[in-house]
């Protein structure tokens, strides 16, 4: 792969906002294989991120090797996080990607500390660790090794078929620590997928990824997310998708309705006006009170997904899968939703005093 790069040997006031102070540790990279995308390689000060108190998430720690995502999903709830870097939540989120090039070595130091309690670490909760750039940077093998070598349970959520590359590593890790794997897939229509999430692997490719994960002897829960009113939420569409997921061997599914936080909301409505202007009024009514759909819609959708899942023979949620103080409930858009079975480690070790709080990177 031909890379055109510029190394910064001194503090650069013209660098990506917030990165100029990392003198000697930053380079910005462009390549024809990622037309229009710039990768900003940084040396992270910390790899572990503490989940804020009060979050419904069933884990306390995350690792995000990338910031921004070339998947380009118009609905991505993580878009606003790019504004913390003084970048916009729309085009910049898709094309200005921060790569924590030393994340594996930093993580190994943190989880090797005597203070580390070997708590569940989740990946893919903000941006996808197996987006296309992972094929070049190969950050995940070192991350997987650091976690499994230190007895740290972990989970991965992805849309990226690059994960198939690491199936041997994940299979080996699962012999040492509890491992959960989740794949996100909400629709089968390739034409809708191409405009809604243009940088993601095709639906058929993700179905094949689920199949390969299961053939490797690993669990795989599927997040049917996000489910879009009037576009992907009919019983016929859901039944067809869940039947394919059952055939692929998914261990569990959870249906999650579209959640529109600030940043994602503006970008999504721009897409809606361009592609389905007839639905703009309906969506403005549905989301008039905030980021979540009305409670009655969410409850009906959850019941319907649960019923169809039972019909096609897919397992239940992961409510009893993770021991500890936190319930296995709560996702963006629905704090009462269960994680799908297989997407979380089967057990977690007791929490102890953890490493120091992380910095921005």
mmCIF file of C-alpha atoms in Angstrom:
data_model
loop_
_atom_site.group_PDB
_atom_site.id
_atom_site.type_symbol
_atom_site.label_atom_id
_atom_site.label_comp_id
_atom_site.label_asym_id
_atom_site.label_seq_id
_atom_site.Cartn_x
_atom_site.Cartn_y
_atom_site.Cartn_z
ATOM 1 C CA UNK A 1 0.000 0.000 0.000
ATOM 2 C CA UNK A 2 1.459 3.364 -0.997
ATOM 3 C CA UNK A 3 1.335 5.857 1.845
ATOM 4 C CA UNK A 4 2.067 9.571 1.565
ATOM 5 C CA UNK A 5 2.887 10.838 5.019
ATOM 6 C CA UNK A 6 4.203 13.841 6.839
ATOM 7 C CA UNK A 7 6.012 13.367 10.139
ATOM 8 C CA UNK A 8 5.807 16.139 12.700
ATOM 9 C CA UNK A 9 9.135 16.532 14.471
ATOM 10 C CA UNK A 10 8.096 19.552 16.536
ATOM 11 C CA UNK A 11 4.904 20.962 17.900
ATOM 12 C CA UNK A 12 2.756 21.883 14.923
ATOM 13 C CA UNK A 13 0.180 24.668 15.447
ATOM 14 C CA UNK A 14 -1.427 23.685 12.140
ATOM 15 C CA UNK A 15 -1.985 20.050 13.100
ATOM 16 C CA UNK A 16 -5.314 18.462 13.853
ATOM 17 C CA UNK A 17 -6.820 20.440 16.770
ATOM 18 C CA UNK A 18 -5.720 18.954 20.060
ATOM 19 C CA UNK A 19 -2.843 16.977 18.528
ATOM 20 C CA UNK A 20 -0.218 19.639 17.899
ATOM 21 C CA UNK A 21 1.065 19.383 21.473
ATOM 22 C CA UNK A 22 2.062 15.724 20.869
ATOM 23 C CA UNK A 23 5.391 16.840 19.419
ATOM 24 C CA UNK A 24 7.219 14.159 17.435
ATOM 25 C CA UNK A 25 4.414 11.640 17.834
ATOM 26 C CA UNK A 26 1.940 12.648 15.112
ATOM 27 C CA UNK A 27 1.766 12.095 11.383
ATOM 28 C CA UNK A 28 -1.084 12.635 8.975
ATOM 29 C CA UNK A 29 -1.468 10.017 6.268
ATOM 30 C CA UNK A 30 -3.380 9.847 2.991
ATOM 31 C CA UNK A 31 -3.504 6.980 0.518
ATOM 32 C CA UNK A 32 -5.286 6.318 -2.785
ATOM 33 C CA UNK A 33 -6.908 3.235 -1.256
ATOM 34 C CA UNK A 34 -8.846 5.572 1.079
ATOM 35 C CA UNK A 35 -9.676 8.418 -1.266
ATOM 36 C CA UNK A 36 -10.595 11.583 0.607
ATOM 37 C CA UNK A 37 -9.661 10.154 4.018
ATOM 38 C CA UNK A 38 -6.884 11.434 6.265
ATOM 39 C CA UNK A 39 -5.532 9.275 9.087
ATOM 40 C CA UNK A 40 -4.014 11.125 12.035
ATOM 41 C CA UNK A 41 -1.694 8.778 13.902
ATOM 42 C CA UNK A 42 -1.260 9.645 17.571
ATOM 43 C CA UNK A 43 0.561 8.151 20.520
ATOM 44 C CA UNK A 44 -2.118 7.595 23.145
ATOM 45 C CA UNK A 45 -1.403 8.385 26.780
ATOM 46 C CA UNK A 46 -4.010 5.862 27.896
ATOM 47 C CA UNK A 47 -5.962 3.053 26.272
ATOM 48 C CA UNK A 48 -8.652 2.302 28.847
ATOM 49 C CA UNK A 49 -11.665 4.616 29.044
ATOM 50 C CA UNK A 50 -13.865 4.639 32.132
ATOM 51 C CA UNK A 51 -17.601 4.464 31.346
ATOM 52 C CA UNK A 52 -19.309 7.445 33.012
ATOM 53 C CA UNK A 53 -21.155 6.773 36.234
ATOM 54 C CA UNK A 54 -24.883 6.313 35.804
ATOM 55 C CA UNK A 55 -24.528 4.658 32.410
ATOM 56 C CA UNK A 56 -26.772 1.601 31.913
ATOM 57 C CA UNK A 57 -23.982 -0.218 30.094
ATOM 58 C CA UNK A 58 -23.075 -3.603 31.642
ATOM 59 C CA UNK A 59 -19.365 -2.804 31.651
ATOM 60 C CA UNK A 60 -17.162 -0.127 33.164
ATOM 61 C CA UNK A 61 -14.279 0.050 30.687
ATOM 62 C CA UNK A 62 -13.860 0.469 26.944
ATOM 63 C CA UNK A 63 -11.003 0.627 24.445
ATOM 64 C CA UNK A 64 -11.355 2.612 21.218
ATOM 65 C CA UNK A 65 -8.350 2.261 18.899
ATOM 66 C CA UNK A 66 -9.872 4.722 16.416
ATOM 67 C CA UNK A 67 -11.809 7.970 16.592
ATOM 68 C CA UNK A 68 -14.034 8.685 13.627
ATOM 69 C CA UNK A 69 -15.141 5.921 11.280
ATOM 70 C CA UNK A 70 -15.011 5.299 7.548
ATOM 71 C CA UNK A 71 -18.223 3.249 7.710
ATOM 72 C CA UNK A 72 -20.002 6.567 7.152
ATOM 73 C CA UNK A 73 -23.238 5.464 8.848
ATOM 74 C CA UNK A 74 -25.505 8.508 8.670
ATOM 75 C CA UNK A 75 -27.157 7.597 11.987
ATOM 76 C CA UNK A 76 -24.006 6.920 14.067
ATOM 77 C CA UNK A 77 -24.568 8.134 17.628
ATOM 78 C CA UNK A 78 -20.807 8.654 18.125
ATOM 79 C CA UNK A 79 -20.653 11.518 15.628
ATOM 80 C CA UNK A 80 -20.752 14.282 18.227
ATOM 81 C CA UNK A 81 -17.572 12.927 19.838
ATOM 82 C CA UNK A 82 -15.626 14.336 16.876
ATOM 83 C CA UNK A 83 -16.601 17.866 17.867
ATOM 84 C CA UNK A 84 -14.423 17.456 20.971
ATOM 85 C CA UNK A 85 -11.484 17.557 18.529
ATOM 86 C CA UNK A 86 -12.872 20.719 16.894
ATOM 87 C CA UNK A 87 -13.904 18.633 13.889
ATOM 88 C CA UNK A 88 -17.449 18.441 12.575
ATOM 89 C CA UNK A 89 -19.809 15.571 13.292
ATOM 90 C CA UNK A 90 -20.617 15.015 9.627
ATOM 91 C CA UNK A 91 -18.036 14.818 6.852
ATOM 92 C CA UNK A 92 -15.043 15.065 9.221
ATOM 93 C CA UNK A 93 -16.274 12.123 11.279
ATOM 94 C CA UNK A 94 -16.226 10.000 8.125
ATOM 95 C CA UNK A 95 -12.929 11.256 6.707
ATOM 96 C CA UNK A 96 -10.676 12.528 9.541
ATOM 97 C CA UNK A 97 -9.741 9.363 11.435
ATOM 98 C CA UNK A 98 -7.605 9.392 14.565
ATOM 99 C CA UNK A 99 -5.486 6.241 14.877
ATOM 100 C CA UNK A 100 -4.048 5.430 18.308
ATOM 101 C CA UNK A 101 -1.039 3.684 16.849
ATOM 102 C CA UNK A 102 0.466 2.606 20.176
ATOM 103 C CA UNK A 103 -2.809 1.573 21.820
ATOM 104 C CA UNK A 104 -1.816 -2.078 22.193
ATOM 105 C CA UNK A 105 1.394 -1.451 24.115
ATOM 106 C CA UNK A 106 -0.244 1.181 26.330
ATOM 107 C CA UNK A 107 -3.135 -1.163 27.069
ATOM 108 C CA UNK A 108 -0.775 -3.989 28.017
ATOM 109 C CA UNK A 109 0.896 -1.768 30.600
ATOM 110 C CA UNK A 110 -2.447 -0.746 32.061
ATOM 111 C CA UNK A 111 -3.932 -4.229 32.345
ATOM 112 C CA UNK A 112 -0.645 -5.647 33.648
ATOM 113 C CA UNK A 113 -0.786 -3.313 36.636
ATOM 114 C CA UNK A 114 -1.352 -5.006 40.021
ATOM 115 C CA UNK A 115 -4.203 -2.548 40.509
ATOM 116 C CA UNK A 116 -6.109 -3.751 37.448
ATOM 117 C CA UNK A 117 -9.174 -5.740 38.507
ATOM 118 C CA UNK A 118 -9.579 -7.696 35.254
ATOM 119 C CA UNK A 119 -12.997 -6.228 34.613
ATOM 120 C CA UNK A 120 -14.886 -6.648 31.347
ATOM 121 C CA UNK A 121 -13.477 -4.379 28.609
ATOM 122 C CA UNK A 122 -15.801 -3.562 25.698
ATOM 123 C CA UNK A 123 -14.723 -2.566 22.191
ATOM 124 C CA UNK A 124 -16.853 -1.162 19.398
ATOM 125 C CA UNK A 125 -19.031 0.889 21.718
ATOM 126 C CA UNK A 126 -18.053 4.201 20.112
ATOM 127 C CA UNK A 127 -16.388 3.656 16.730
ATOM 128 C CA UNK A 128 -15.756 0.352 15.003
ATOM 129 C CA UNK A 129 -12.422 -1.334 15.850
ATOM 130 C CA UNK A 130 -12.697 -3.364 12.637
ATOM 131 C CA UNK A 131 -13.379 -0.535 10.208
ATOM 132 C CA UNK A 132 -11.422 -0.836 6.957
ATOM 133 C CA UNK A 133 -8.344 0.937 8.330
ATOM 134 C CA UNK A 134 -7.759 -1.992 10.694
ATOM 135 C CA UNK A 135 -6.675 -3.995 7.676
ATOM 136 C CA UNK A 136 -3.731 -1.612 7.393
ATOM 137 C CA UNK A 137 -2.964 -0.739 11.023
ATOM 138 C CA UNK A 138 -3.519 -4.151 12.660
ATOM 139 C CA UNK A 139 -4.130 -2.714 16.124
ATOM 140 C CA UNK A 140 -6.581 -5.361 17.299
ATOM 141 C CA UNK A 141 -4.237 -8.387 17.468
ATOM 142 C CA UNK A 142 -2.064 -6.642 20.055
ATOM 143 C CA UNK A 143 -5.153 -5.489 21.965
ATOM 144 C CA UNK A 144 -6.589 -9.017 22.006
ATOM 145 C CA UNK A 145 -3.248 -10.372 23.178
ATOM 146 C CA UNK A 146 -2.924 -7.821 25.980
ATOM 147 C CA UNK A 147 -6.390 -8.627 27.314
ATOM 148 C CA UNK A 148 -6.224 -12.411 27.039
ATOM 149 C CA UNK A 149 -2.690 -12.629 28.427
ATOM 150 C CA UNK A 150 -3.753 -10.763 31.567
ATOM 151 C CA UNK A 151 -6.993 -12.655 32.175
ATOM 152 C CA UNK A 152 -9.223 -9.736 31.173
ATOM 153 C CA UNK A 153 -12.683 -10.640 29.772
ATOM 154 C CA UNK A 154 -13.629 -8.643 26.696
ATOM 155 C CA UNK A 155 -16.279 -8.110 24.066
ATOM 156 C CA UNK A 156 -16.226 -6.772 20.517
ATOM 157 C CA UNK A 157 -19.057 -5.175 18.556
ATOM 158 C CA UNK A 158 -18.488 -4.592 14.847
ATOM 159 C CA UNK A 159 -19.884 -4.247 11.363
ATOM 160 C CA UNK A 160 -16.452 -5.011 9.917
ATOM 161 C CA UNK A 161 -15.601 -8.261 8.174
ATOM 162 C CA UNK A 162 -11.916 -7.563 8.898
ATOM 163 C CA UNK A 163 -12.656 -9.377 12.169
ATOM 164 C CA UNK A 164 -12.474 -12.666 10.239
ATOM 165 C CA UNK A 165 -8.717 -12.163 10.000
ATOM 166 C CA UNK A 166 -8.442 -12.450 13.786
ATOM 167 C CA UNK A 167 -10.689 -15.475 14.310
ATOM 168 C CA UNK A 168 -7.719 -17.726 15.191
ATOM 169 C CA UNK A 169 -6.564 -15.197 17.793
ATOM 170 C CA UNK A 170 -10.065 -14.829 19.201
ATOM 171 C CA UNK A 171 -10.542 -18.590 19.359
ATOM 172 C CA UNK A 172 -7.293 -18.910 21.275
ATOM 173 C CA UNK A 173 -8.224 -16.013 23.577
ATOM 174 C CA UNK A 174 -11.565 -17.649 24.361
ATOM 175 C CA UNK A 175 -9.666 -20.591 25.832
ATOM 176 C CA UNK A 176 -8.164 -18.228 28.396
ATOM 177 C CA UNK A 177 -10.827 -15.605 29.144
ATOM 178 C CA UNK A 178 -14.549 -15.096 28.566
ATOM 179 C CA UNK A 179 -15.103 -13.493 25.155
ATOM 180 C CA UNK A 180 -18.255 -11.984 23.679
ATOM 181 C CA UNK A 181 -18.689 -11.051 20.019
ATOM 182 C CA UNK A 182 -21.441 -8.952 18.516
ATOM 183 C CA UNK A 183 -22.191 -8.073 14.898
ATOM 184 C CA UNK A 184 -24.448 -5.198 13.888
ATOM 185 C CA UNK A 185 -26.848 -5.791 10.985
ATOM 186 C CA UNK A 186 -30.255 -4.174 10.615
ATOM 187 C CA UNK A 187 -31.269 -4.694 6.996
ATOM 188 C CA UNK A 188 -30.826 -6.909 3.954
ATOM 189 C CA UNK A 189 -31.572 -4.350 1.206
ATOM 190 C CA UNK A 190 -28.200 -3.580 -0.465
ATOM 191 C CA UNK A 191 -29.499 -0.404 -2.124
ATOM 192 C CA UNK A 192 -30.631 1.118 1.168
ATOM 193 C CA UNK A 193 -27.439 -0.047 2.856
ATOM 194 C CA UNK A 194 -25.318 1.664 0.191
ATOM 195 C CA UNK A 195 -26.735 5.097 1.046
ATOM 196 C CA UNK A 196 -27.441 4.620 4.753
ATOM 197 C CA UNK A 197 -24.076 3.108 5.750
ATOM 198 C CA UNK A 198 -21.956 3.403 2.592
ATOM 199 C CA UNK A 199 -18.610 2.298 4.012
ATOM 200 C CA UNK A 200 -19.820 -0.908 5.655
ATOM 201 C CA UNK A 201 -19.555 -4.440 4.269
ATOM 202 C CA UNK A 202 -22.653 -5.603 2.399
ATOM 203 C CA UNK A 203 -25.397 -7.357 4.386
ATOM 204 C CA UNK A 204 -24.513 -10.721 2.796
ATOM 205 C CA UNK A 205 -20.895 -10.286 3.864
ATOM 206 C CA UNK A 206 -21.954 -9.632 7.442
ATOM 207 C CA UNK A 207 -24.212 -12.675 7.443
ATOM 208 C CA UNK A 208 -21.219 -14.697 6.297
ATOM 209 C CA UNK A 209 -19.158 -13.131 9.102
ATOM 210 C CA UNK A 210 -21.709 -14.362 11.656
ATOM 211 C CA UNK A 211 -21.496 -17.816 10.114
ATOM 212 C CA UNK A 212 -17.693 -17.851 10.235
ATOM 213 C CA UNK A 213 -17.619 -16.688 13.852
ATOM 214 C CA UNK A 214 -19.954 -19.497 14.838
ATOM 215 C CA UNK A 215 -18.030 -22.071 12.797
ATOM 216 C CA UNK A 216 -14.938 -21.032 14.744
ATOM 217 C CA UNK A 217 -16.734 -22.092 17.914
ATOM 218 C CA UNK A 218 -17.280 -18.556 19.182
ATOM 219 C CA UNK A 219 -20.550 -16.945 20.272
ATOM 220 C CA UNK A 220 -22.091 -14.230 18.130
ATOM 221 C CA UNK A 221 -24.948 -12.016 19.224
ATOM 222 C CA UNK A 222 -26.447 -9.729 16.603
ATOM 223 C CA UNK A 223 -27.607 -6.176 17.171
ATOM 224 C CA UNK A 224 -30.415 -5.517 14.715
ATOM 225 C CA UNK A 225 -29.601 -1.860 14.893
ATOM 226 C CA UNK A 226 -30.740 0.646 14.188
ATOM 227 C CA UNK A 227 -34.262 -0.235 13.140
ATOM 228 C CA UNK A 228 -35.676 2.704 11.164
ATOM 229 C CA UNK A 229 -39.379 3.568 11.285
ATOM 230 C CA UNK A 230 -41.088 3.243 7.878
ATOM 231 C CA UNK A 231 -37.875 1.946 6.313
ATOM 232 C CA UNK A 232 -36.765 -1.277 8.011
ATOM 233 C CA UNK A 233 -39.320 -1.942 10.753
ATOM 234 C CA UNK A 234 -42.043 -3.974 9.029
ATOM 235 C CA UNK A 235 -42.757 -7.464 10.326
ATOM 236 C CA UNK A 236 -41.913 -8.875 6.901
ATOM 237 C CA UNK A 237 -38.498 -7.209 6.828
ATOM 238 C CA UNK A 238 -37.677 -8.259 10.372
ATOM 239 C CA UNK A 239 -38.815 -11.833 9.820
ATOM 240 C CA UNK A 240 -36.677 -12.134 6.685
ATOM 241 C CA UNK A 241 -33.598 -10.729 8.420
ATOM 242 C CA UNK A 242 -34.001 -12.815 11.571
ATOM 243 C CA UNK A 243 -34.523 -15.969 9.529
ATOM 244 C CA UNK A 244 -31.216 -15.344 7.757
ATOM 245 C CA UNK A 245 -29.520 -14.676 11.090
ATOM 246 C CA UNK A 246 -30.888 -17.913 12.493
ATOM 247 C CA UNK A 247 -29.549 -19.775 9.457
ATOM 248 C CA UNK A 248 -26.136 -18.176 10.048
ATOM 249 C CA UNK A 249 -26.142 -19.429 13.644
ATOM 250 C CA UNK A 250 -26.578 -16.204 15.622
ATOM 251 C CA UNK A 251 -26.684 -16.998 19.349
ATOM 252 C CA UNK A 252 -29.037 -14.127 20.131
ATOM 253 C CA UNK A 253 -30.512 -10.932 18.710
ATOM 254 C CA UNK A 254 -31.592 -7.579 20.073
ATOM 255 C CA UNK A 255 -33.614 -5.086 18.084
ATOM 256 C CA UNK A 256 -32.648 -1.476 18.742
ATOM 257 C CA UNK A 257 -34.651 1.433 17.322
ATOM 258 C CA UNK A 258 -32.990 4.464 15.765
ATOM 259 C CA UNK A 259 -31.515 6.820 18.355
ATOM 260 C CA UNK A 260 -30.738 10.366 17.194
ATOM 261 C CA UNK A 261 -28.410 12.278 19.463
ATOM 262 C CA UNK A 262 -27.269 15.788 18.543
ATOM 263 C CA UNK A 263 -24.675 15.505 15.798
ATOM 264 C CA UNK A 264 -26.187 12.323 14.408
ATOM 265 C CA UNK A 265 -29.629 13.917 14.261
ATOM 266 C CA UNK A 266 -28.604 16.726 11.907
ATOM 267 C CA UNK A 267 -26.588 14.420 9.639
ATOM 268 C CA UNK A 268 -29.383 11.837 9.481
ATOM 269 C CA UNK A 269 -32.081 14.378 8.686
ATOM 270 C CA UNK A 270 -29.900 15.737 5.871
ATOM 271 C CA UNK A 271 -29.748 12.218 4.442
ATOM 272 C CA UNK A 272 -33.508 11.790 4.884
ATOM 273 C CA UNK A 273 -34.279 15.030 3.041
ATOM 274 C CA UNK A 274 -32.119 13.913 0.122
ATOM 275 C CA UNK A 275 -33.337 10.321 -0.121
ATOM 276 C CA UNK A 276 -36.827 10.166 1.417
ATOM 277 C CA UNK A 277 -38.292 13.669 1.728
ATOM 278 C CA UNK A 278 -41.734 12.111 2.099
ATOM 279 C CA UNK A 279 -40.715 10.789 5.529
ATOM 280 C CA UNK A 280 -39.236 13.980 6.984
ATOM 281 C CA UNK A 281 -42.498 15.085 8.580
ATOM 282 C CA UNK A 282 -43.088 11.663 10.112
ATOM 283 C CA UNK A 283 -39.601 11.627 11.642
ATOM 284 C CA UNK A 284 -39.931 15.157 12.960
ATOM 285 C CA UNK A 285 -43.069 14.045 14.787
ATOM 286 C CA UNK A 286 -41.506 10.832 16.104
ATOM 287 C CA UNK A 287 -38.401 12.624 17.413
ATOM 288 C CA UNK A 288 -40.098 15.837 18.535
ATOM 289 C CA UNK A 289 -39.267 15.155 22.198
ATOM 290 C CA UNK A 290 -35.627 14.208 21.831
ATOM 291 C CA UNK A 291 -33.253 11.452 20.752
ATOM 292 C CA UNK A 292 -35.528 8.494 21.512
ATOM 293 C CA UNK A 293 -38.599 7.175 19.802
ATOM 294 C CA UNK A 294 -41.835 7.145 21.835
ATOM 295 C CA UNK A 295 -41.893 4.504 24.575
ATOM 296 C CA UNK A 296 -44.893 2.733 23.091
ATOM 297 C CA UNK A 297 -43.138 2.297 19.738
ATOM 298 C CA UNK A 298 -40.046 0.908 21.442
ATOM 299 C CA UNK A 299 -42.068 -1.502 23.556
ATOM 300 C CA UNK A 300 -44.068 -2.789 20.577
ATOM 301 C CA UNK A 301 -40.934 -3.191 18.473
ATOM 302 C CA UNK A 302 -39.147 -5.071 21.246
ATOM 303 C CA UNK A 303 -42.079 -7.460 21.659
ATOM 304 C CA UNK A 304 -42.244 -8.053 17.928
ATOM 305 C CA UNK A 305 -38.523 -8.798 17.608
ATOM 306 C CA UNK A 306 -38.749 -11.139 20.591
ATOM 307 C CA UNK A 307 -41.704 -12.991 19.074
ATOM 308 C CA UNK A 308 -40.131 -13.340 15.634
ATOM 309 C CA UNK A 309 -36.840 -14.463 17.187
ATOM 310 C CA UNK A 310 -38.651 -17.261 18.973
ATOM 311 C CA UNK A 311 -40.387 -18.252 15.737
ATOM 312 C CA UNK A 312 -37.119 -18.605 13.834
ATOM 313 C CA UNK A 313 -35.296 -20.275 16.721
ATOM 314 C CA UNK A 314 -32.826 -17.629 17.875
ATOM 315 C CA UNK A 315 -31.862 -17.525 21.550
ATOM 316 C CA UNK A 316 -32.944 -15.038 24.152
ATOM 317 C CA UNK A 317 -31.052 -12.033 25.468
ATOM 318 C CA UNK A 318 -27.983 -12.072 27.672
ATOM 319 C CA UNK A 319 -29.710 -11.108 30.927
ATOM 320 C CA UNK A 320 -28.232 -14.009 32.883
ATOM 321 C CA UNK A 321 -24.915 -14.096 31.075
ATOM 322 C CA UNK A 322 -22.853 -11.557 32.967
ATOM 323 C CA UNK A 323 -22.394 -11.839 36.711
ATOM 324 C CA UNK A 324 -21.895 -8.746 38.832
ATOM 325 C CA UNK A 325 -23.633 -5.676 40.110
ATOM 326 C CA UNK A 326 -24.717 -4.232 36.793
ATOM 327 C CA UNK A 327 -27.695 -5.579 34.873
ATOM 328 C CA UNK A 328 -27.154 -6.666 31.278
ATOM 329 C CA UNK A 329 -29.455 -3.967 30.018
ATOM 330 C CA UNK A 330 -29.282 -0.601 28.389
ATOM 331 C CA UNK A 331 -28.236 0.498 24.910
ATOM 332 C CA UNK A 332 -28.326 3.871 23.172
ATOM 333 C CA UNK A 333 -31.956 4.438 22.344
ATOM 334 C CA UNK A 334 -33.419 1.971 24.824
ATOM 335 C CA UNK A 335 -32.209 1.701 28.408
ATOM 336 C CA UNK A 336 -34.425 -1.357 28.945
ATOM 337 C CA UNK A 337 -33.034 -3.390 26.033
ATOM 338 C CA UNK A 338 -31.014 -6.532 26.615
ATOM 339 C CA UNK A 339 -27.725 -7.231 24.914
ATOM 340 C CA UNK A 340 -28.027 -10.248 22.593
ATOM 341 C CA UNK A 341 -26.828 -13.577 23.947
ATOM 342 C CA UNK A 342 -23.216 -14.165 22.904
ATOM 343 C CA UNK A 343 -22.276 -10.498 22.680
ATOM 344 C CA UNK A 344 -20.956 -10.330 26.252
ATOM 345 C CA UNK A 345 -18.417 -12.392 28.170
ATOM 346 C CA UNK A 346 -20.153 -15.225 29.968
ATOM 347 C CA UNK A 347 -18.744 -14.097 33.266
ATOM 348 C CA UNK A 348 -16.680 -11.246 34.652
ATOM 349 C CA UNK A 349 -14.228 -11.058 37.516
ATOM 350 C CA UNK A 350 -14.933 -8.847 40.544
ATOM 351 C CA UNK A 351 -14.053 -5.206 40.139
ATOM 352 C CA UNK A 352 -11.044 -3.881 42.012
ATOM 353 C CA UNK A 353 -9.199 -0.606 42.044
ATOM 354 C CA UNK A 354 -8.517 0.217 38.420
ATOM 355 C CA UNK A 355 -5.826 2.110 36.604
ATOM 356 C CA UNK A 356 -5.691 5.880 36.580
ATOM 357 C CA UNK A 357 -8.402 7.718 34.667
ATOM 358 C CA UNK A 358 -7.626 8.096 30.954
ATOM 359 C CA UNK A 359 -6.767 11.295 29.141
ATOM 360 C CA UNK A 360 -8.434 12.510 25.956
ATOM 361 C CA UNK A 361 -6.418 10.004 23.916
#
